[in-house]
Amino acid sequence: MIFELPKLPYSPNALESVISQKTIEFHYGKHHQAYVNNLNNLIKGTELEDEDLEYIIKNSEGGIFNNAAQVWNHTFYFYQFAPKGKGTPSNALLKAIEKKWNTMEEFKKEFNQAAATLFGSGWAWLVVNKNGDLEITKESNAGTPLTKGLKPILTFDVWEHAYYIDYQNRRSDYLNALWEIINWEEINQRFDK
Ligand code: MN
């Protein structure tokens, strides 16, 4: 199938003060688009060309895996935001967070810590593991929990292209700011699914 860059559920300047329009234009408009284009070119004429994105991620390696996983990861990342944030964690999600980290604040602290200490490029993830419990994981480069039987709920992109225009080398400031624009209604749905 021919993949397309998914439309953002907000305007490019809607996340300003946390993620600038300029960052959206590069991160979404150039990087995310490039992963889509690369993937389409790489699967052309291969046995994967008629498969869906998750199948390709779970059944490829090298360049095809990297681009397919980056398409999926970026869509998942961009779709978890709303201007000034939206909603609050559901009772069920809050209960699961408190079971593992005692408080929401402690969870955010540990999540930021995982993302801040990820060496090089990659992603921090909140996932549901095989026992149904929440867990924080880190993935380098294009790594994604989809290949590990984990259900992703939330992710912070810590590739420099995600924050360098707005925060330069201050990755921690970027991580702290992201919590202001989380769309908890979207996160709750992912958790319930
Ligand atoms: Mn990125």
mmCIF file of C-alpha atoms and ligand atoms in Angstrom:
data_model
loop_
_atom_site.group_PDB
_atom_site.id
_atom_site.type_symbol
_atom_site.label_atom_id
_atom_site.label_comp_id
_atom_site.label_asym_id
_atom_site.label_seq_id
_atom_site.Cartn_x
_atom_site.Cartn_y
_atom_site.Cartn_z
ATOM 1 C CA MET A 1 0.000 0.000 0.000
ATOM 2 C CA ILE A 2 1.049 3.599 -0.536
ATOM 3 C CA PHE A 3 1.471 5.293 2.827
ATOM 4 C CA GLU A 4 0.587 8.946 3.378
ATOM 5 C CA LEU A 5 1.547 11.472 6.010
ATOM 6 C CA PRO A 6 -1.466 11.566 8.371
ATOM 7 C CA LYS A 7 -3.089 14.987 8.845
ATOM 8 C CA LEU A 8 -2.396 16.549 12.241
ATOM 9 C CA PRO A 9 -5.426 16.910 14.543
ATOM 10 C CA TYR A 10 -4.438 20.581 15.216
ATOM 11 C CA SER A 11 -2.980 23.505 13.272
ATOM 12 C CA PRO A 12 0.808 23.808 12.977
ATOM 13 C CA ASN A 13 0.943 26.746 15.397
ATOM 14 C CA ALA A 14 -1.506 25.240 17.922
ATOM 15 C CA LEU A 15 1.172 23.889 20.278
ATOM 16 C CA GLU A 16 3.223 27.138 20.343
ATOM 17 C CA SER A 17 4.996 27.870 23.640
ATOM 18 C CA VAL A 18 5.769 24.138 23.942
ATOM 19 C CA ILE A 19 6.357 23.051 20.314
ATOM 20 C CA SER A 20 6.764 25.912 17.829
ATOM 21 C CA GLN A 21 5.264 26.058 14.360
ATOM 22 C CA LYS A 22 8.803 25.942 13.002
ATOM 23 C CA THR A 23 9.493 22.656 14.814
ATOM 24 C CA ILE A 24 6.207 21.218 13.486
ATOM 25 C CA GLU A 25 7.193 22.321 9.969
ATOM 26 C CA PHE A 26 10.510 20.462 10.229
ATOM 27 C CA HIS A 27 9.685 17.545 12.529
ATOM 28 C CA TYR A 28 6.316 16.707 10.990
ATOM 29 C CA GLY A 29 6.569 18.409 7.591
ATOM 30 C CA LYS A 30 10.100 17.257 6.708
ATOM 31 C CA HIS A 31 11.209 14.361 8.963
ATOM 32 C CA HIS A 32 7.903 12.508 9.335
ATOM 33 C CA GLN A 33 7.187 13.074 5.629
ATOM 34 C CA ALA A 34 10.645 11.748 4.710
ATOM 35 C CA TYR A 35 10.052 8.508 6.641
ATOM 36 C CA VAL A 36 6.778 8.064 4.727
ATOM 37 C CA ASN A 37 8.470 8.722 1.365
ATOM 38 C CA ASN A 38 11.433 6.473 2.157
ATOM 39 C CA LEU A 39 9.137 3.652 3.253
ATOM 40 C CA ASN A 40 7.077 3.861 0.048
ATOM 41 C CA ASN A 41 10.244 3.752 -2.060
ATOM 42 C CA LEU A 42 11.796 0.889 -0.093
ATOM 43 C CA ILE A 43 8.793 -1.470 -0.147
ATOM 44 C CA LYS A 44 8.031 -0.936 -3.847
ATOM 45 C CA GLY A 45 8.352 -4.276 -5.646
ATOM 46 C CA THR A 46 8.989 -6.254 -2.434
ATOM 47 C CA GLU A 47 6.733 -8.817 -0.742
ATOM 48 C CA LEU A 48 5.847 -6.130 1.837
ATOM 49 C CA GLU A 49 4.366 -3.628 -0.594
ATOM 50 C CA ASP A 50 0.741 -4.676 0.011
ATOM 51 C CA GLU A 51 1.017 -5.086 3.789
ATOM 52 C CA ASP A 52 -0.149 -2.683 6.494
ATOM 53 C CA LEU A 53 2.213 -0.658 8.631
ATOM 54 C CA GLU A 54 2.161 -2.814 11.769
ATOM 55 C CA TYR A 55 2.774 -5.960 9.743
ATOM 56 C CA ILE A 56 5.762 -4.315 8.038
ATOM 57 C CA ILE A 57 7.195 -3.177 11.390
ATOM 58 C CA LYS A 58 6.924 -6.701 12.813
ATOM 59 C CA ASN A 59 8.325 -8.408 9.715
ATOM 60 C CA SER A 60 11.233 -6.285 8.510
ATOM 61 C CA GLU A 61 14.677 -5.082 9.470
ATOM 62 C CA GLY A 62 17.225 -2.503 8.328
ATOM 63 C CA GLY A 63 16.005 0.449 6.292
ATOM 64 C CA ILE A 64 12.446 -0.782 5.867
ATOM 65 C CA PHE A 65 12.039 -1.379 9.604
ATOM 66 C CA ASN A 66 13.625 1.968 10.497
ATOM 67 C CA ASN A 67 11.360 3.990 8.229
ATOM 68 C CA ALA A 68 8.186 1.994 8.950
ATOM 69 C CA ALA A 69 8.711 2.214 12.719
ATOM 70 C CA GLN A 70 9.507 5.935 12.497
ATOM 71 C CA VAL A 71 6.279 6.548 10.549
ATOM 72 C CA TRP A 72 4.278 4.734 13.238
ATOM 73 C CA ASN A 73 6.166 6.252 16.202
ATOM 74 C CA HIS A 74 5.782 9.815 14.906
ATOM 75 C CA THR A 75 2.056 9.448 14.216
ATOM 76 C CA PHE A 76 1.639 8.067 17.748
ATOM 77 C CA TYR A 77 3.689 10.981 19.141
ATOM 78 C CA PHE A 78 1.931 13.805 17.268
ATOM 79 C CA TYR A 79 -1.558 12.417 17.949
ATOM 80 C CA GLN A 80 -1.114 12.512 21.733
ATOM 81 C CA PHE A 81 -1.040 16.321 21.879
ATOM 82 C CA ALA A 82 -3.735 18.996 22.018
ATOM 83 C CA PRO A 83 -3.409 22.777 22.351
ATOM 84 C CA LYS A 84 -2.858 23.508 26.080
ATOM 85 C CA GLY A 85 -3.557 19.815 26.772
ATOM 86 C CA LYS A 86 -6.969 18.155 27.083
ATOM 87 C CA GLY A 87 -8.780 16.169 29.765
ATOM 88 C CA THR A 88 -7.266 14.314 32.707
ATOM 89 C CA PRO A 89 -6.165 10.717 33.241
ATOM 90 C CA SER A 90 -9.151 8.381 33.699
ATOM 91 C CA ASN A 91 -9.695 6.731 37.073
ATOM 92 C CA ALA A 92 -8.510 3.416 35.652
ATOM 93 C CA LEU A 93 -5.298 4.918 34.252
ATOM 94 C CA LEU A 94 -4.642 6.919 37.410
ATOM 95 C CA LYS A 95 -5.104 3.778 39.510
ATOM 96 C CA ALA A 96 -2.607 1.875 37.336
ATOM 97 C CA ILE A 97 -0.090 4.749 37.584
ATOM 98 C CA GLU A 98 -0.464 4.982 41.358
ATOM 99 C CA LYS A 99 -0.128 1.221 41.726
ATOM 100 C CA LYS A 100 3.286 1.410 40.082
ATOM 101 C CA TRP A 101 4.666 4.862 41.050
ATOM 102 C CA ASN A 102 2.442 5.924 44.002
ATOM 103 C CA THR A 103 1.769 9.376 42.569
ATOM 104 C CA MET A 104 1.333 11.027 39.184
ATOM 105 C CA GLU A 105 4.203 13.371 40.044
ATOM 106 C CA GLU A 106 6.548 10.450 40.758
ATOM 107 C CA PHE A 107 5.528 8.790 37.474
ATOM 108 C CA LYS A 108 6.250 11.972 35.484
ATOM 109 C CA LYS A 109 9.592 12.342 37.255
ATOM 110 C CA GLU A 110 10.642 8.789 36.386
ATOM 111 C CA PHE A 111 9.389 9.109 32.826
ATOM 112 C CA ASN A 112 11.338 12.343 32.319
ATOM 113 C CA GLN A 113 14.388 10.749 33.916
ATOM 114 C CA ALA A 114 14.205 7.798 31.496
ATOM 115 C CA ALA A 115 13.870 10.162 28.532
ATOM 116 C CA ALA A 116 16.586 12.524 29.747
ATOM 117 C CA THR A 117 19.122 9.725 30.250
ATOM 118 C CA LEU A 118 18.480 7.952 26.948
ATOM 119 C CA PHE A 119 21.858 8.144 25.224
ATOM 120 C CA GLY A 120 21.708 9.451 21.669
ATOM 121 C CA SER A 121 18.500 9.261 19.643
ATOM 122 C CA GLY A 122 15.386 7.349 20.625
ATOM 123 C CA TRP A 123 12.061 7.226 22.406
ATOM 124 C CA ALA A 124 10.798 6.907 25.992
ATOM 125 C CA TRP A 125 7.567 4.894 26.266
ATOM 126 C CA LEU A 126 4.799 4.255 28.748
ATOM 127 C CA VAL A 127 3.521 0.759 27.958
ATOM 128 C CA VAL A 128 1.222 -1.916 29.321
ATOM 129 C CA ASN A 129 3.192 -5.137 29.738
ATOM 130 C CA LYS A 130 2.034 -8.744 29.377
ATOM 131 C CA ASN A 131 0.822 -8.803 33.003
ATOM 132 C CA GLY A 132 -1.372 -5.772 32.402
ATOM 133 C CA ASP A 133 0.874 -3.469 34.427
ATOM 134 C CA LEU A 134 2.337 -0.155 33.350
ATOM 135 C CA GLU A 135 6.031 0.100 32.655
ATOM 136 C CA ILE A 136 8.476 2.738 31.338
ATOM 137 C CA THR A 137 10.766 1.563 28.548
ATOM 138 C CA LYS A 138 13.422 3.202 26.398
ATOM 139 C CA GLU A 139 14.112 2.466 22.750
ATOM 140 C CA SER A 140 17.085 3.633 20.690
ATOM 141 C CA ASN A 141 16.719 5.036 17.183
ATOM 142 C CA ALA A 142 13.483 3.733 15.593
ATOM 143 C CA GLY A 143 12.793 1.160 18.323
ATOM 144 C CA THR A 144 9.131 0.576 19.160
ATOM 145 C CA PRO A 145 7.296 -1.535 21.793
ATOM 146 C CA LEU A 146 5.148 -3.013 19.010
ATOM 147 C CA THR A 147 7.831 -5.592 18.265
ATOM 148 C CA LYS A 148 7.938 -6.717 21.925
ATOM 149 C CA GLY A 149 4.302 -7.529 22.579
ATOM 150 C CA LEU A 150 3.894 -4.389 24.693
ATOM 151 C CA LYS A 151 0.969 -1.979 24.338
ATOM 152 C CA PRO A 152 2.208 1.631 23.991
ATOM 153 C CA ILE A 153 0.242 4.387 25.739
ATOM 154 C CA LEU A 154 2.459 7.480 25.529
ATOM 155 C CA THR A 155 5.821 8.403 24.039
ATOM 156 C CA PHE A 156 8.353 11.240 24.147
ATOM 157 C CA ASP A 157 10.619 11.595 21.107
ATOM 158 C CA VAL A 158 14.133 12.496 22.227
ATOM 159 C CA TRP A 159 15.796 12.679 18.839
ATOM 160 C CA GLU A 160 17.420 16.114 18.685
ATOM 161 C CA HIS A 161 15.219 17.026 15.712
ATOM 162 C CA ALA A 162 12.261 16.961 18.142
ATOM 163 C CA TYR A 163 13.544 19.774 20.354
ATOM 164 C CA TYR A 164 16.691 21.470 19.042
ATOM 165 C CA ILE A 165 14.962 24.404 17.288
ATOM 166 C CA ASP A 166 12.993 25.320 20.431
ATOM 167 C CA TYR A 167 15.203 24.147 23.297
ATOM 168 C CA GLN A 168 18.681 23.674 21.786
ATOM 169 C CA ASN A 169 20.525 21.223 24.075
ATOM 170 C CA ARG A 170 18.040 21.600 26.992
ATOM 171 C CA ARG A 171 16.337 18.234 26.582
ATOM 172 C CA SER A 172 14.970 18.311 30.151
ATOM 173 C CA ASP A 173 13.147 21.615 29.545
ATOM 174 C CA TYR A 174 11.506 20.098 26.472
ATOM 175 C CA LEU A 175 10.460 17.005 28.445
ATOM 176 C CA ASN A 176 8.980 19.061 31.297
ATOM 177 C CA ALA A 177 7.040 21.243 28.845
ATOM 178 C CA LEU A 178 5.481 18.316 26.936
ATOM 179 C CA TRP A 179 3.193 17.466 29.886
ATOM 180 C CA GLU A 180 1.370 20.805 29.295
ATOM 181 C CA ILE A 181 0.042 19.643 25.910
ATOM 182 C CA ILE A 182 -0.864 16.004 26.579
ATOM 183 C CA ASN A 183 -4.312 15.024 25.311
ATOM 184 C CA TRP A 184 -5.331 12.727 28.166
ATOM 185 C CA GLU A 185 -8.543 11.779 26.351
ATOM 186 C CA GLU A 186 -6.365 10.176 23.668
ATOM 187 C CA ILE A 187 -4.104 8.513 26.258
ATOM 188 C CA ASN A 188 -7.140 7.121 28.139
ATOM 189 C CA GLN A 189 -8.448 5.606 24.913
ATOM 190 C CA ARG A 190 -5.122 3.940 24.206
ATOM 191 C CA PHE A 191 -5.062 2.533 27.731
ATOM 192 C CA ASP A 192 -8.642 1.170 27.459
ATOM 193 C CA LYS A 193 -8.175 -0.341 24.010
HETATM 194 MN MN MN B 1 11.213 12.590 15.641
#
